[in-house]
Amino acid sequence: MSKKFDWRMVLLFIALLCVTVGCASNVKGASSDKVIVKAEKRAEKVKAKKSYYGALRVKGTYLTDQKGKKVVLKGISTHGLQWFPEYVNEKTFRDLHDTFHMNLVRLALYTDENGYCSGGDKKELEKVIDRGVKAATKHQMYVIIDWHVLHDLTPKKYEKQAKSFFKKMAKKYRKNPHVIYEICNEPNGGTGWEEIRSYAKKIIPVIHKYNKNAVVLVGTPNWSQELLDAAKNPLPKTGKYKNVMYTLHFYATTHRDELRTKLKQAHEQKLPVFVSEFGICDASGNGSIDKQQANQWMTLLNQYKISYANWSLCNKDEAASFLKPSCKKLYGFKTSNLSTSGKWLTKVLTGSGKVTAKTKTNTDIIASKKADAHLLVKAKVTGEWESNGKQFLQYSLSLRNDGSKDIKDWQVKLSFKTKVKIVNHWNGNAQVNGKTITLTPVDYNRTAASGSSIEDIGLIICYEKRP
């Protein structure tokens, strides 16, 4: 069970409206509400099949437990952690396990695209990974730390950074049997197997130095589709390179019989395969969905006892997403919140396309009354987690102008019982002064037109947790 959150730490939200920035002191009669917390009573957990098997090994073609019994992991991959970090939290992972019967989450750490090696905040990204590892461990799930090579084409581009990163991760989680390491997501752009193999021979020993039995996943050429290239010259199966598997990625609308034939041939050649990413749409992550082809893939994966992770845990407006774009929840998902892909995956994992487990939902809405200028402020707690003795809260806010005139240069003040720090914010500027955070607009949402709303103002804060 998750720890109960101390809601007394949050005092109130005060919405202050002013015609020009900095004149909040001129506002009269600004009103406020206390925090209102709404939550459904949590039902008993759905009894799922055994999900945790202890430390894993690779034996022949298969992933196994320490006794050599075949193990199949089934779950989901996050989208890029730099874009959707909010889904990496304890309550989301709890629901993935308890409600959707998943025992695997893949943490997609992009190297390029403002990711870990190209301008992203390394410390914050590492914190997200740590949050994911801890949440997965708590709920008896396995977790893949994925070095998400994509637009960088070859893993050699950031080889130095990969060595440093995996050294840090392997050392930190050396005693955690829940962790699996994926060292290059999808090499592409003409990157051949020998180049990937050379890279893998340098990275795997870095990991195995701290955990000699850690399972390591190695990508294959052409967006992890050319298994047969790896089968012709695999890494050694003993010593520094034991417990290695090779990844296959497919998207059902695009990849059909030809790629399934390659998988069959690789299996016949005793290549251990792990499907660390797949979708039931086309290879772009969007477009049409082909359930028939997806079901053929599942039949083959089940036949060969191959583990898999579906792309992706987010509400991005694309076919591959687990959630609909309209879903703003981080947990407590209902059937109506799931995309077509999400419903299909739920049926595959639970035998039903419906969400039947009633879990605690995050409908915690903090609503202020209308101020004199008819600005209605609503906020929702969309995430909460603990890390290093600190409590973190994520809010999603919306502003609605119910008045007859447009409102320019709005201002919202949030007051707390204790001093807080701003971790991140978006779709608005944010400044903190002790126990108060002031939100002001950015260029594109300076005006709240009469009768309209400004949505998706985001804020993540933290404070020292009381003992």
Short mmCIF file of C-alpha atoms in Angstrom, two decimals:
data_model
loop_
_atom_site.label_atom_id
_atom_site.label_comp_id
_atom_site.label_asym_id
_atom_site.label_seq_id
_atom_site.Cartn_x
_atom_site.Cartn_y
_atom_site.Cartn_z
CA MET A 1 0.00 0.00 0.00
CA SER A 2 1.20 3.53 -0.69
CA LYS A 3 2.04 5.90 2.14
CA LYS A 4 -0.72 8.27 3.11
CA PHE A 5 0.02 11.82 2.02
CA ASP A 6 -0.12 14.61 4.59
CA TRP A 7 -2.60 17.00 2.96
CA ARG A 8 -2.31 19.36 5.95
CA MET A 9 0.89 20.65 4.39
CA VAL A 10 -1.11 22.42 1.70
CA LEU A 11 -3.08 25.35 3.07
CA LEU A 12 -4.95 27.00 0.23
CA PHE A 13 -4.83 28.41 -3.26
CA ILE A 14 -5.59 32.12 -3.70
CA ALA A 15 -6.44 33.40 -7.15
CA LEU A 16 -5.52 37.04 -7.61
CA LEU A 17 -6.34 38.88 -10.79
CA CYS A 18 -4.78 42.15 -11.92
CA VAL A 19 -4.92 44.20 -15.07
CA THR A 20 -1.16 44.70 -15.13
CA VAL A 21 1.56 42.50 -13.70
CA GLY A 22 2.63 43.46 -10.21
CA CYS A 23 -0.55 45.17 -9.05
CA ALA A 24 -2.02 42.31 -7.04
CA SER A 25 -2.11 44.57 -3.99
CA ASN A 26 -4.84 46.57 -5.74
CA VAL A 27 -7.16 43.60 -6.00
CA LYS A 28 -10.10 43.70 -3.62
CA GLY A 29 -12.05 40.78 -2.28
CA ALA A 30 -9.90 37.99 -3.69
CA SER A 31 -11.38 34.75 -2.43
CA SER A 32 -10.00 31.35 -1.57
CA ASP A 33 -11.00 27.78 -0.82
CA LYS A 34 -9.38 25.09 1.24
CA VAL A 35 -8.13 22.01 -0.50
CA ILE A 36 -10.90 19.60 -1.43
CA VAL A 37 -9.82 15.99 -1.71
CA LYS A 38 -12.04 13.49 -3.48
CA ALA A 39 -11.10 9.85 -3.75
CA GLU A 40 -12.92 6.65 -4.50
CA LYS A 41 -12.77 3.87 -1.96
CA ARG A 42 -10.18 1.41 -3.09
CA ALA A 43 -11.43 -2.10 -3.75
CA GLU A 44 -9.46 -5.25 -3.14
CA LYS A 45 -6.60 -5.88 -5.50
CA VAL A 46 -7.23 -8.11 -8.46
CA LYS A 47 -5.38 -11.36 -8.01
CA ALA A 48 -2.83 -11.50 -10.81
CA LYS A 49 -0.48 -14.28 -11.76
CA LYS A 50 2.93 -14.37 -10.14
CA SER A 51 4.83 -11.34 -11.38
CA TYR A 52 8.21 -11.46 -9.66
CA TYR A 53 10.69 -14.29 -10.06
CA GLY A 54 13.78 -13.01 -8.29
CA ALA A 55 17.07 -12.52 -10.09
CA LEU A 56 16.88 -13.38 -13.78
CA ARG A 57 19.22 -15.30 -16.05
CA VAL A 58 19.50 -16.10 -19.75
CA LYS A 59 19.61 -19.82 -20.43
CA GLY A 60 19.87 -20.85 -24.07
CA THR A 61 17.12 -19.01 -25.92
CA TYR A 62 15.09 -18.10 -22.87
CA LEU A 63 14.86 -15.68 -19.99
CA THR A 64 14.67 -17.74 -16.78
CA ASP A 65 14.70 -17.53 -13.02
CA GLN A 66 17.69 -18.75 -11.03
CA LYS A 67 16.41 -22.33 -11.16
CA GLY A 68 16.19 -22.29 -14.95
CA LYS A 69 12.41 -22.00 -15.15
CA LYS A 70 11.29 -19.95 -18.15
CA VAL A 71 10.05 -16.45 -17.37
CA VAL A 72 8.01 -14.06 -19.52
CA LEU A 73 7.84 -10.37 -18.66
CA LYS A 74 4.91 -8.32 -19.98
CA GLY A 75 4.43 -4.61 -19.66
CA ILE A 76 4.84 -1.17 -21.11
CA SER A 77 7.47 1.38 -22.07
CA THR A 78 7.32 5.00 -21.08
CA HIS A 79 7.64 7.66 -23.75
CA GLY A 80 10.71 9.90 -23.52
CA LEU A 81 11.43 10.74 -19.90
CA GLN A 82 12.24 14.33 -20.85
CA TRP A 83 8.67 14.75 -22.15
CA PHE A 84 6.49 12.58 -19.91
CA PRO A 85 8.23 12.19 -16.53
CA GLU A 86 4.96 12.52 -14.64
CA TYR A 87 3.93 8.92 -15.38
CA VAL A 88 6.95 7.63 -13.50
CA ASN A 89 5.54 7.51 -9.99
CA GLU A 90 4.63 4.95 -7.38
CA LYS A 91 0.85 5.10 -7.80
CA THR A 92 0.96 4.75 -11.58
CA PHE A 93 3.22 1.71 -11.29
CA ARG A 94 0.99 0.25 -8.59
CA ASP A 95 -1.96 0.41 -10.97
CA LEU A 96 0.03 -1.02 -13.87
CA HIS A 97 0.78 -4.03 -11.68
CA ASP A 98 -2.46 -4.45 -9.72
CA THR A 99 -5.03 -3.48 -12.35
CA PHE A 100 -3.34 -4.25 -15.66
CA HIS A 101 -1.27 -7.26 -14.54
CA MET A 102 2.01 -5.84 -15.83
CA ASN A 103 5.30 -6.97 -14.35
CA LEU A 104 7.59 -4.83 -16.52
CA VAL A 105 8.13 -1.11 -17.13
CA ARG A 106 10.72 0.26 -19.53
CA LEU A 107 12.17 3.70 -18.82
CA ALA A 108 12.99 5.35 -22.16
CA LEU A 109 15.95 7.68 -21.62
CA TYR A 110 16.49 9.48 -24.93
CA THR A 111 20.08 10.35 -25.66
CA ASP A 112 19.29 12.90 -28.39
CA GLU A 113 16.32 15.29 -28.84
CA ASN A 114 17.12 17.33 -25.75
CA GLY A 115 17.73 14.07 -23.92
CA TYR A 116 20.49 12.90 -21.62
CA CYS A 117 23.38 13.69 -24.01
CA SER A 118 21.94 16.69 -25.83
CA GLY A 119 20.91 19.40 -23.42
CA GLY A 120 18.62 17.55 -21.04
CA ASP A 121 18.93 17.98 -17.28
CA LYS A 122 20.96 14.90 -16.39
CA LYS A 123 20.37 15.13 -12.67
CA GLU A 124 16.62 15.43 -13.07
CA LEU A 125 16.50 12.58 -15.59
CA GLU A 126 18.48 10.39 -13.21
CA LYS A 127 16.01 11.26 -10.47
CA VAL A 128 13.15 10.14 -12.71
CA ILE A 129 14.95 6.85 -13.35
CA ASP A 130 15.53 6.36 -9.64
CA ARG A 131 11.87 7.06 -8.95
CA GLY A 132 10.94 4.45 -11.55
CA VAL A 133 13.32 1.82 -10.21
CA LYS A 134 12.05 2.31 -6.67
CA ALA A 135 8.39 2.19 -7.74
CA ALA A 136 8.91 -0.95 -9.82
CA THR A 137 10.82 -2.62 -7.01
CA LYS A 138 8.13 -1.76 -4.46
CA HIS A 139 5.43 -3.34 -6.61
CA GLN A 140 7.37 -6.46 -7.55
CA MET A 141 7.96 -5.45 -11.17
CA TYR A 142 11.04 -5.50 -13.36
CA VAL A 143 12.36 -2.29 -14.85
CA ILE A 144 14.42 -1.70 -17.99
CA ILE A 145 16.78 1.26 -18.02
CA ASP A 146 16.75 2.03 -21.75
CA TRP A 147 19.55 4.03 -23.41
CA HIS A 148 17.22 5.25 -26.14
CA VAL A 149 19.42 5.61 -29.22
CA LEU A 150 17.26 6.85 -32.11
CA HIS A 151 18.01 10.06 -34.01
CA ASP A 152 21.66 9.72 -33.06
CA LEU A 153 21.66 6.68 -35.41
CA THR A 154 24.66 4.86 -33.93
CA PRO A 155 25.40 4.04 -30.28
CA LYS A 156 29.02 4.96 -30.97
CA LYS A 157 28.08 8.66 -31.07
CA TYR A 158 27.64 8.82 -27.30
CA GLU A 159 29.75 5.83 -26.33
CA LYS A 160 31.76 7.76 -23.76
CA GLN A 161 28.60 9.04 -22.12
CA ALA A 162 27.09 5.55 -22.20
CA LYS A 163 30.07 4.13 -20.32
CA SER A 164 29.76 6.77 -17.63
CA PHE A 165 26.00 6.41 -17.38
CA PHE A 166 25.89 2.62 -17.16
CA LYS A 167 28.74 2.62 -14.67
CA LYS A 168 26.70 4.93 -12.46
CA MET A 169 23.49 2.91 -12.88
CA ALA A 170 25.11 -0.50 -12.42
CA LYS A 171 26.95 0.63 -9.32
CA LYS A 172 23.83 2.20 -7.84
CA TYR A 173 21.56 -0.78 -8.51
CA ARG A 174 24.14 -3.55 -8.19
CA LYS A 175 22.10 -5.28 -5.48
CA ASN A 176 18.72 -4.80 -7.13
CA PRO A 177 17.60 -7.88 -9.14
CA HIS A 178 14.64 -5.97 -10.61
CA VAL A 179 16.83 -3.94 -12.98
CA ILE A 180 17.52 -4.84 -16.63
CA TYR A 181 19.83 -2.75 -18.82
CA GLU A 182 19.10 -1.91 -22.48
CA ILE A 183 22.25 -0.39 -23.97
CA CYS A 184 21.05 0.83 -27.40
CA ASN A 185 17.40 1.15 -28.33
CA GLU A 186 17.25 1.31 -32.15
CA PRO A 187 20.51 1.64 -34.10
CA ASN A 188 19.65 2.79 -37.62
CA GLY A 189 20.84 4.91 -40.55
CA GLY A 190 23.17 2.24 -41.89
CA THR A 191 24.65 1.25 -38.53
CA GLY A 192 25.72 -2.38 -38.97
CA TRP A 193 25.86 -5.25 -36.51
CA GLU A 194 29.66 -5.23 -36.19
CA GLU A 195 29.55 -1.59 -35.08
CA ILE A 196 26.86 -2.40 -32.53
CA ARG A 197 28.74 -5.50 -31.39
CA SER A 198 31.92 -3.48 -30.88
CA TYR A 199 30.00 -0.97 -28.77
CA ALA A 200 28.30 -3.73 -26.75
CA LYS A 201 31.65 -5.37 -25.97
CA LYS A 202 32.72 -2.12 -24.31
CA ILE A 203 29.52 -1.36 -22.40
CA ILE A 204 28.49 -4.78 -21.08
CA PRO A 205 31.67 -5.31 -19.00
CA VAL A 206 31.06 -1.91 -17.38
CA ILE A 207 27.68 -3.19 -16.16
CA HIS A 208 28.87 -6.67 -15.22
CA LYS A 209 31.73 -5.25 -13.18
CA TYR A 210 29.17 -4.33 -10.53
CA ASN A 211 26.57 -7.02 -11.20
CA LYS A 212 28.03 -9.97 -13.04
CA ASN A 213 24.61 -11.54 -13.53
CA ALA A 214 22.64 -8.51 -14.72
CA VAL A 215 20.53 -9.12 -17.83
CA VAL A 216 21.59 -6.84 -20.69
CA LEU A 217 19.57 -6.14 -23.86
CA VAL A 218 21.43 -5.26 -27.07
CA GLY A 219 19.77 -3.52 -30.01
CA THR A 220 20.08 -4.82 -33.56
CA PRO A 221 20.44 -3.00 -36.92
CA ASN A 222 17.65 -1.22 -38.79
CA TRP A 223 15.63 -0.06 -35.78
CA SER A 224 16.18 -3.40 -33.99
CA GLN A 225 14.79 -5.60 -36.74
CA GLU A 226 17.82 -7.45 -38.12
CA LEU A 227 18.06 -10.30 -35.64
CA LEU A 228 19.72 -12.59 -38.16
CA ASP A 229 22.75 -10.30 -38.38
CA ALA A 230 23.27 -10.79 -34.66
CA ALA A 231 22.56 -14.52 -34.92
CA LYS A 232 25.43 -14.93 -37.40
CA ASN A 233 27.96 -13.46 -34.98
CA PRO A 234 26.52 -13.11 -31.47
CA LEU A 235 28.42 -11.99 -28.43
CA PRO A 236 30.11 -14.74 -26.39
CA LYS A 237 27.62 -16.47 -24.08
CA THR A 238 30.00 -16.82 -21.14
CA GLY A 239 32.30 -14.68 -19.04
CA LYS A 240 31.84 -10.94 -19.45
CA TYR A 241 28.99 -11.33 -21.91
CA LYS A 242 26.64 -13.85 -20.31
CA ASN A 243 22.99 -13.03 -19.68
CA VAL A 244 22.68 -11.05 -22.92
CA MET A 245 19.55 -10.89 -25.08
CA TYR A 246 18.92 -9.22 -28.44
CA THR A 247 16.06 -6.86 -29.10
CA LEU A 248 13.39 -7.01 -31.75
CA HIS A 249 11.03 -4.07 -32.29
CA PHE A 250 7.90 -4.23 -34.41
CA TYR A 251 4.81 -2.19 -35.22
CA ALA A 252 2.00 -4.44 -36.32
CA THR A 253 0.59 -2.38 -39.20
CA THR A 254 4.05 -2.08 -40.80
CA HIS A 255 5.86 -5.27 -39.82
CA ARG A 256 4.19 -8.52 -40.76
CA ASP A 257 5.09 -11.99 -42.03
CA GLU A 258 8.57 -11.07 -43.26
CA LEU A 259 9.72 -9.89 -39.85
CA ARG A 260 7.95 -12.74 -38.08
CA THR A 261 9.86 -15.14 -40.31
CA LYS A 262 13.12 -13.53 -39.20
CA LEU A 263 12.10 -14.01 -35.59
CA LYS A 264 11.35 -17.68 -36.23
CA GLN A 265 14.72 -18.16 -37.89
CA ALA A 266 16.54 -16.36 -35.07
CA HIS A 267 14.78 -18.56 -32.53
CA GLU A 268 15.77 -21.67 -34.46
CA GLN A 269 19.36 -20.42 -34.36
CA LYS A 270 19.11 -20.19 -30.55
CA LEU A 271 19.31 -16.40 -30.36
CA PRO A 272 17.72 -15.13 -27.11
CA VAL A 273 15.24 -12.41 -28.10
CA PHE A 274 13.49 -9.73 -26.06
CA VAL A 275 10.83 -7.44 -27.62
CA SER A 276 11.62 -4.30 -25.65
CA GLU A 277 9.32 -2.15 -27.79
CA PHE A 278 6.31 -2.76 -30.04
CA GLY A 279 3.10 -1.12 -31.12
CA ILE A 280 -0.07 -2.17 -32.91
CA CYS A 281 -0.07 0.82 -35.29
CA ASP A 282 2.43 1.72 -38.01
CA ALA A 283 6.14 2.27 -37.41
CA SER A 284 5.73 6.03 -36.93
CA GLY A 285 3.82 5.38 -33.72
CA ASN A 286 0.72 6.74 -35.39
CA GLY A 287 -1.62 5.88 -38.23
CA SER A 288 -3.99 2.95 -38.46
CA ILE A 289 -4.16 0.08 -35.99
CA ASP A 290 -4.07 -3.55 -37.10
CA LYS A 291 -5.34 -5.81 -34.31
CA GLN A 292 -5.26 -8.89 -36.52
CA GLN A 293 -1.55 -8.54 -37.19
CA ALA A 294 -0.95 -7.62 -33.55
CA ASN A 295 -2.69 -10.81 -32.43
CA GLN A 296 -0.52 -12.87 -34.78
CA TRP A 297 2.53 -11.33 -33.16
CA MET A 298 1.24 -12.15 -29.67
CA THR A 299 0.64 -15.75 -30.67
CA LEU A 300 4.25 -16.06 -31.82
CA LEU A 301 5.70 -14.32 -28.76
CA ASN A 302 3.69 -16.54 -26.45
CA GLN A 303 4.77 -19.63 -28.39
CA TYR A 304 8.45 -18.74 -27.97
CA LYS A 305 8.01 -17.33 -24.44
CA ILE A 306 9.39 -13.94 -25.44
CA SER A 307 9.03 -10.97 -23.09
CA TYR A 308 7.66 -7.67 -24.38
CA ALA A 309 6.99 -4.00 -23.60
CA ASN A 310 4.32 -1.99 -25.42
CA TRP A 311 4.95 1.60 -26.57
CA SER A 312 3.96 3.88 -24.79
CA LEU A 313 2.73 5.02 -21.37
CA CYS A 314 1.45 8.53 -22.05
CA ASN A 315 -1.50 10.52 -23.39
CA LYS A 316 0.24 11.88 -26.48
CA ASP A 317 -2.12 12.34 -29.41
CA GLU A 318 -0.91 9.36 -31.41
CA ALA A 319 -2.13 5.82 -32.01
CA ALA A 320 0.57 4.09 -29.96
CA SER A 321 -0.28 5.86 -26.70
CA PHE A 322 -1.82 3.83 -23.87
CA LEU A 323 -4.12 6.69 -22.87
CA LYS A 324 -6.42 9.04 -24.73
CA PRO A 325 -5.21 12.65 -25.10
CA SER A 326 -8.18 13.73 -22.99
CA CYS A 327 -7.03 11.65 -20.03
CA LYS A 328 -5.23 13.88 -17.53
CA LYS A 329 -4.99 11.25 -14.81
CA LEU A 330 -1.77 9.63 -13.71
CA TYR A 331 -3.46 6.63 -12.08
CA GLY A 332 -6.92 5.29 -11.34
CA PHE A 333 -7.50 4.79 -15.06
CA LYS A 334 -10.93 3.71 -16.26
CA THR A 335 -11.80 1.97 -19.51
CA SER A 336 -12.97 5.30 -20.93
CA ASN A 337 -9.46 6.72 -20.36
CA LEU A 338 -7.75 4.10 -22.52
CA SER A 339 -6.91 4.51 -26.20
CA THR A 340 -7.69 1.78 -28.72
CA SER A 341 -4.16 0.51 -28.22
CA GLY A 342 -4.56 0.67 -24.44
CA LYS A 343 -7.78 -1.33 -24.53
CA TRP A 344 -6.18 -3.95 -26.76
CA LEU A 345 -3.19 -4.30 -24.43
CA THR A 346 -5.49 -4.54 -21.41
CA LYS A 347 -7.38 -7.39 -23.06
CA VAL A 348 -4.12 -9.18 -23.88
CA LEU A 349 -2.83 -8.88 -20.32
CA THR A 350 -6.03 -9.40 -18.31
CA GLY A 351 -8.33 -11.28 -20.67
CA SER A 352 -10.76 -8.36 -20.64
CA GLY A 353 -10.83 -5.06 -22.46
CA LYS A 354 -12.36 -3.40 -19.42
CA VAL A 355 -10.73 -2.00 -16.32
CA THR A 356 -12.45 -3.78 -13.45
CA ALA A 357 -10.22 -3.00 -10.48
CA LYS A 358 -11.28 0.14 -8.65
CA THR A 359 -8.18 1.92 -7.53
CA LYS A 360 -7.75 5.20 -5.75
CA THR A 361 -8.11 7.91 -8.36
CA ASN A 362 -6.44 11.29 -8.47
CA THR A 363 -9.51 13.49 -8.77
CA ASP A 364 -8.08 15.76 -6.10
CA ILE A 365 -9.34 19.14 -7.27
CA ILE A 366 -8.38 22.37 -5.61
CA ALA A 367 -10.89 24.99 -6.71
CA SER A 368 -10.94 28.67 -5.86
CA LYS A 369 -14.09 30.74 -5.87
CA LYS A 370 -14.46 33.47 -8.43
CA ALA A 371 -12.46 36.60 -7.74
CA ASP A 372 -13.97 40.02 -8.41
CA ALA A 373 -12.84 39.94 -12.04
CA HIS A 374 -14.56 36.61 -12.72
CA LEU A 375 -11.42 34.50 -12.95
CA LEU A 376 -12.11 30.92 -11.93
CA VAL A 377 -9.04 28.88 -11.05
CA LYS A 378 -9.10 25.10 -10.92
CA ALA A 379 -6.19 22.85 -10.09
CA LYS A 380 -5.70 19.12 -9.93
CA VAL A 381 -3.02 17.15 -8.15
CA THR A 382 -1.80 14.90 -10.95
CA GLY A 383 1.13 13.30 -9.19
CA GLU A 384 2.83 12.88 -5.83
CA TRP A 385 5.99 11.05 -4.83
CA GLU A 386 8.78 10.99 -2.29
CA SER A 387 12.51 11.16 -2.98
CA ASN A 388 15.48 11.72 -0.66
CA GLY A 389 13.32 12.91 2.22
CA LYS A 390 11.35 15.36 0.12
CA GLN A 391 7.69 15.34 -0.90
CA PHE A 392 6.93 16.22 -4.51
CA LEU A 393 3.59 17.39 -5.90
CA GLN A 394 2.59 17.98 -9.49
CA TYR A 395 -0.34 20.27 -10.33
CA SER A 396 -2.30 20.91 -13.50
CA LEU A 397 -4.14 24.24 -13.45
CA SER A 398 -6.76 25.84 -15.66
CA LEU A 399 -8.12 29.39 -15.66
CA ARG A 400 -11.56 30.36 -16.90
CA ASN A 401 -12.81 33.90 -17.53
CA ASP A 402 -16.53 33.94 -16.79
CA GLY A 403 -16.74 37.70 -17.16
CA SER A 404 -17.89 39.79 -20.11
CA LYS A 405 -14.47 41.37 -20.75
CA ASP A 406 -11.10 39.93 -21.72
CA ILE A 407 -8.52 39.67 -18.95
CA LYS A 408 -4.90 40.52 -19.71
CA ASP A 409 -1.79 39.75 -17.68
CA TRP A 410 -3.47 37.53 -15.11
CA GLN A 411 -1.76 36.51 -11.90
CA VAL A 412 -2.35 33.52 -9.63
CA LYS A 413 -0.84 33.12 -6.16
CA LEU A 414 -0.52 29.76 -4.44
CA SER A 415 0.02 29.76 -0.67
CA PHE A 416 1.37 26.86 1.43
CA LYS A 417 1.90 26.20 5.13
CA THR A 418 5.59 25.55 4.60
CA LYS A 419 8.36 26.83 2.36
CA VAL A 420 8.38 25.17 -1.04
CA LYS A 421 10.69 24.97 -4.03
CA ILE A 422 9.76 24.97 -7.70
CA VAL A 423 11.09 21.90 -9.50
CA ASN A 424 9.52 22.52 -12.90
CA HIS A 425 6.77 24.53 -14.57
CA TRP A 426 5.27 24.92 -18.04
CA ASN A 427 2.75 27.08 -19.92
CA GLY A 428 3.32 29.87 -17.42
CA ASN A 429 6.04 31.68 -15.50
CA ALA A 430 6.53 30.79 -11.83
CA GLN A 431 8.36 32.51 -8.97
CA VAL A 432 8.58 31.43 -5.35
CA ASN A 433 8.88 33.62 -2.28
CA GLY A 434 8.95 31.56 0.88
CA LYS A 435 5.53 29.96 1.21
CA THR A 436 4.01 31.59 -1.87
CA ILE A 437 4.30 30.79 -5.57
CA THR A 438 3.19 33.38 -8.11
CA LEU A 439 2.16 32.26 -11.58
CA THR A 440 2.05 34.70 -14.49
CA PRO A 441 1.45 34.19 -18.22
CA VAL A 442 3.83 33.51 -21.06
CA ASP A 443 3.56 35.29 -24.40
CA TYR A 444 0.98 32.98 -25.93
CA ASN A 445 -1.54 32.96 -23.04
CA ARG A 446 -1.39 36.53 -21.71
CA THR A 447 -5.06 37.09 -22.43
CA ALA A 448 -7.94 35.08 -20.99
CA ALA A 449 -10.70 35.91 -23.43
CA SER A 450 -14.23 36.35 -22.14
CA GLY A 451 -15.93 32.98 -21.80
CA SER A 452 -12.77 31.03 -22.58
CA SER A 453 -10.22 28.97 -20.65
CA ILE A 454 -6.46 28.66 -20.44
CA GLU A 455 -5.55 25.01 -19.91
CA ASP A 456 -2.57 22.85 -18.99
CA ILE A 457 -0.59 25.20 -16.80
CA GLY A 458 1.78 22.82 -15.06
CA LEU A 459 3.77 23.03 -11.86
CA ILE A 460 5.92 20.62 -9.85
CA ILE A 461 6.94 21.64 -6.32
CA CYS A 462 8.73 19.99 -3.43
CA TYR A 463 9.25 20.54 0.27
CA GLU A 464 11.07 18.86 3.13
CA LYS A 465 8.91 16.04 4.44
CA ARG A 466 8.19 16.19 8.16
CA PRO A 467 9.31 13.15 10.20
#
